[in-house]
Amino acid sequence: MKLKHKIIAFLAVFLLLGCESKEESKEIKTQSSNTEQNLTKNIEKNETTEVKTTEKKPEKKAVYDKQIALSLIDGGEFKFKIRDDYGLDIDREQKKATLFVFWATWCPPCRAEIPHLNNLAEKFRKDLNIVAILLEDKSVEQIKEFAKKNNIKYDVAVGKENFILEKAVGGITGLPASVLFKTNGDFHDGYVGLVPEEMLESEISKAIN
């Protein structure tokens, strides 16, 4: 599957996320349901996609300045802050490139991508963070069981912070979708669709050098 568009809207507008409210948990659940419905429709359409390349970044109006802490199913956290230039400041001593992969258990291409991501996680284990961002309302235990059954060898994040990140990249229109950042935190590229392993390997090599 080819790329549908390049994700360049990382952290464009967060006016609606500026303050936390008592209805936040209800909104997150609704977001999960709406996201699944919309993405299911896109997958069922099986639309032909094409590569689009642009280096233009969105006009900066507001930046989400809080730390985002993704909850990993192994009990850890993947923490980072958004830079003013839309890059990442990752809260880890060992600096690596980072690949966020948006997915869901009901998405066939997402499941097909798992062994390829496993290969890349093994090949670039010293230089790359791979974090799978679940866009689905599932419990940690459910995803632990899924990860064990499918032999997932990279980090998997669940919870409300995933939907904050999904909004930060401008909204995901199809699954799987990925965003790649360089070792220094700069944005490298974005993808929608099942990217060939060889192509993604090439892009990761560029991001870590």
Short mmCIF file of C-alpha atoms in Angstrom, two decimals:
data_model
loop_
_atom_site.label_atom_id
_atom_site.label_comp_id
_atom_site.label_asym_id
_atom_site.label_seq_id
_atom_site.Cartn_x
_atom_site.Cartn_y
_atom_site.Cartn_z
CA MET A 1 0.00 0.00 0.00
CA LYS A 2 1.32 3.40 -0.91
CA LEU A 3 1.44 6.45 1.33
CA LYS A 4 -1.75 8.48 1.54
CA HIS A 5 -0.19 11.67 2.77
CA LYS A 6 2.76 12.90 4.75
CA ILE A 7 1.92 13.71 8.33
CA ILE A 8 3.27 17.22 8.89
CA ALA A 9 0.70 18.61 11.26
CA PHE A 10 2.50 17.45 14.42
CA LEU A 11 1.37 19.68 17.25
CA ALA A 12 -0.39 22.29 15.12
CA VAL A 13 -3.32 23.44 17.27
CA PHE A 14 -4.08 22.34 20.82
CA LEU A 15 -6.58 25.00 21.86
CA LEU A 16 -9.16 22.33 22.67
CA LEU A 17 -6.64 20.44 24.80
CA GLY A 18 -5.38 23.48 26.73
CA CYS A 19 -7.16 22.59 29.93
CA GLU A 20 -8.35 19.38 31.50
CA SER A 21 -12.05 18.98 32.30
CA LYS A 22 -14.22 16.64 34.33
CA GLU A 23 -15.62 15.22 31.09
CA GLU A 24 -12.19 14.16 29.82
CA SER A 25 -12.69 10.42 30.40
CA LYS A 26 -16.04 10.51 28.61
CA GLU A 27 -14.49 12.39 25.69
CA ILE A 28 -11.63 9.90 25.39
CA LYS A 29 -14.09 6.99 25.21
CA THR A 30 -16.09 8.81 22.53
CA GLN A 31 -12.88 9.57 20.60
CA SER A 32 -11.99 5.86 20.67
CA SER A 33 -15.38 4.87 19.29
CA ASN A 34 -15.40 7.56 16.61
CA THR A 35 -11.82 6.81 15.61
CA GLU A 36 -12.56 3.11 15.17
CA GLN A 37 -15.70 3.80 13.11
CA ASN A 38 -13.99 6.31 10.83
CA LEU A 39 -10.87 4.20 10.29
CA THR A 40 -12.93 1.08 9.64
CA LYS A 41 -14.76 2.93 6.87
CA ASN A 42 -11.46 4.01 5.34
CA ILE A 43 -10.09 0.47 5.36
CA GLU A 44 -13.30 -0.94 3.87
CA LYS A 45 -13.09 1.57 1.01
CA ASN A 46 -9.61 0.19 0.16
CA GLU A 47 -8.74 3.53 -1.41
CA THR A 48 -5.71 3.86 -3.69
CA THR A 49 -3.16 6.13 -2.08
CA GLU A 50 -0.22 8.07 -3.39
CA VAL A 51 2.98 9.53 -2.04
CA LYS A 52 2.92 13.21 -1.19
CA THR A 53 6.05 15.00 -0.11
CA THR A 54 6.27 18.44 1.41
CA GLU A 55 8.60 20.02 3.92
CA LYS A 56 6.28 22.89 4.80
CA LYS A 57 5.27 22.88 8.45
CA PRO A 58 1.95 24.24 9.74
CA GLU A 59 1.69 27.78 10.99
CA LYS A 60 2.29 27.64 14.72
CA LYS A 61 -0.69 28.89 16.71
CA ALA A 62 -0.39 26.94 19.94
CA VAL A 63 1.89 24.24 21.29
CA TYR A 64 0.90 21.53 23.76
CA ASP A 65 3.50 22.32 26.39
CA LYS A 66 2.76 19.56 28.90
CA GLN A 67 4.75 16.36 29.05
CA ILE A 68 3.06 13.44 27.33
CA ALA A 69 3.52 10.13 29.14
CA LEU A 70 2.46 7.12 27.09
CA SER A 71 1.53 4.12 29.26
CA LEU A 72 3.29 0.97 28.08
CA ILE A 73 1.84 -2.49 28.64
CA ASP A 74 5.04 -3.61 30.39
CA GLY A 75 4.28 -1.09 33.15
CA GLY A 76 6.73 1.57 31.96
CA GLU A 77 6.16 4.97 30.40
CA PHE A 78 7.45 6.68 27.28
CA LYS A 79 7.71 10.36 28.15
CA PHE A 80 8.39 13.32 25.88
CA LYS A 81 7.61 16.98 25.38
CA ILE A 82 6.79 18.83 22.20
CA ARG A 83 9.39 21.31 21.02
CA ASP A 84 8.48 24.66 19.51
CA ASP A 85 9.66 23.36 16.13
CA TYR A 86 7.30 20.35 16.41
CA GLY A 87 10.11 17.95 17.23
CA LEU A 88 10.40 15.78 20.35
CA ASP A 89 12.37 16.05 23.56
CA ILE A 90 12.39 12.49 24.85
CA ASP A 91 12.83 11.79 28.56
CA ARG A 92 15.42 9.02 28.17
CA GLU A 93 19.15 9.01 28.75
CA GLN A 94 19.88 7.01 25.61
CA LYS A 95 18.91 9.11 22.61
CA LYS A 96 17.40 7.17 19.75
CA ALA A 97 15.28 7.82 16.69
CA THR A 98 11.57 7.22 17.37
CA LEU A 99 8.87 5.59 15.27
CA PHE A 100 5.28 5.98 16.47
CA VAL A 101 2.99 3.41 14.83
CA PHE A 102 -0.77 4.01 15.13
CA TRP A 103 -2.78 0.79 15.00
CA ALA A 104 -5.76 -1.26 16.21
CA THR A 105 -6.30 -4.97 16.81
CA TRP A 106 -9.25 -5.08 14.37
CA CYS A 107 -7.11 -3.71 11.50
CA PRO A 108 -5.78 -6.52 9.20
CA PRO A 109 -2.89 -4.43 7.74
CA CYS A 110 -1.84 -3.53 11.30
CA ARG A 111 -1.60 -7.21 12.20
CA ALA A 112 0.27 -7.93 8.97
CA GLU A 113 2.80 -5.21 9.87
CA ILE A 114 3.78 -6.78 13.21
CA PRO A 115 6.47 -9.22 11.96
CA HIS A 116 8.05 -6.46 9.85
CA LEU A 117 8.17 -4.11 12.84
CA ASN A 118 9.66 -6.96 14.89
CA ASN A 119 12.43 -7.29 12.30
CA LEU A 120 13.11 -3.56 12.38
CA ALA A 121 13.04 -3.47 16.20
CA GLU A 122 15.68 -6.20 16.25
CA LYS A 123 17.83 -4.67 13.51
CA PHE A 124 17.82 -1.16 15.02
CA ARG A 125 17.52 -2.07 18.71
CA LYS A 126 20.45 0.20 19.65
CA ASP A 127 19.28 3.18 17.63
CA LEU A 128 15.46 3.18 17.44
CA ASN A 129 12.41 3.36 19.71
CA ILE A 130 9.33 1.75 18.18
CA VAL A 131 6.15 2.60 20.09
CA ALA A 132 2.82 1.18 18.88
CA ILE A 133 0.01 3.65 19.68
CA LEU A 134 -3.28 1.78 20.15
CA LEU A 135 -6.31 3.72 18.88
CA GLU A 136 -8.87 1.43 20.43
CA ASP A 137 -10.72 1.08 23.72
CA LYS A 138 -8.98 -2.03 25.10
CA SER A 139 -7.62 -2.84 28.55
CA VAL A 140 -3.96 -3.36 29.33
CA GLU A 141 -4.61 -7.05 29.99
CA GLN A 142 -6.36 -7.50 26.65
CA ILE A 143 -3.46 -5.93 24.78
CA LYS A 144 -0.89 -7.88 26.80
CA GLU A 145 -2.63 -11.07 25.69
CA PHE A 146 -2.74 -9.85 22.08
CA ALA A 147 0.95 -8.88 22.18
CA LYS A 148 1.93 -12.28 23.60
CA LYS A 149 -0.16 -14.15 21.02
CA ASN A 150 1.34 -12.13 18.16
CA ASN A 151 4.89 -12.11 19.60
CA ILE A 152 5.20 -8.30 19.55
CA LYS A 153 8.80 -7.35 20.38
CA TYR A 154 8.49 -3.56 20.62
CA ASP A 155 6.76 -1.16 23.01
CA VAL A 156 2.96 -0.93 22.96
CA ALA A 157 1.11 2.03 24.51
CA VAL A 158 -2.50 2.09 25.67
CA GLY A 159 -4.69 4.76 27.30
CA LYS A 160 -5.95 8.31 26.91
CA GLU A 161 -2.54 9.79 26.13
CA ASN A 162 -2.63 7.88 22.83
CA PHE A 163 -5.58 9.97 21.68
CA ILE A 164 -3.81 13.18 22.69
CA LEU A 165 -0.90 12.13 20.48
CA GLU A 166 -3.31 11.19 17.68
CA LYS A 167 -4.73 14.72 17.76
CA ALA A 168 -1.21 16.11 17.88
CA VAL A 169 -0.35 14.63 14.51
CA GLY A 170 -3.41 16.23 12.94
CA GLY A 171 -5.76 13.26 13.21
CA ILE A 172 -5.19 9.78 11.75
CA THR A 173 -7.22 9.04 8.61
CA GLY A 174 -6.18 5.44 8.00
CA LEU A 175 -4.41 2.55 9.70
CA PRO A 176 -1.67 1.67 10.10
CA ALA A 177 -0.05 5.10 10.22
CA SER A 178 3.46 6.00 11.34
CA VAL A 179 5.48 9.08 12.27
CA LEU A 180 9.28 8.92 12.31
CA PHE A 181 11.57 11.27 14.25
CA LYS A 182 15.33 11.57 14.00
CA THR A 183 17.79 10.82 16.78
CA ASN A 184 17.92 14.53 17.67
CA GLY A 185 14.10 14.66 17.88
CA ASP A 186 13.51 16.42 14.55
CA PHE A 187 10.52 15.32 12.47
CA HIS A 188 11.67 13.03 9.63
CA ASP A 189 8.60 11.70 7.81
CA GLY A 190 5.05 10.41 8.13
CA TYR A 191 3.23 7.53 6.46
CA VAL A 192 -0.29 6.15 6.12
CA GLY A 193 -0.67 2.55 5.02
CA LEU A 194 1.36 -0.64 5.14
CA VAL A 195 4.86 0.59 4.30
CA PRO A 196 7.19 -2.05 2.77
CA GLU A 197 9.80 -3.16 5.29
CA GLU A 198 12.68 -2.33 2.94
CA MET A 199 11.42 1.22 2.46
CA LEU A 200 10.90 1.80 6.17
CA GLU A 201 14.35 0.36 6.89
CA SER A 202 15.86 2.85 4.46
CA GLU A 203 14.03 5.78 6.07
CA ILE A 204 15.05 4.69 9.58
CA SER A 205 18.68 4.48 8.45
CA LYS A 206 18.42 8.11 7.30
CA ALA A 207 16.79 9.18 10.57
CA ILE A 208 19.54 7.71 12.76
CA ASN A 209 22.42 9.17 10.73
#
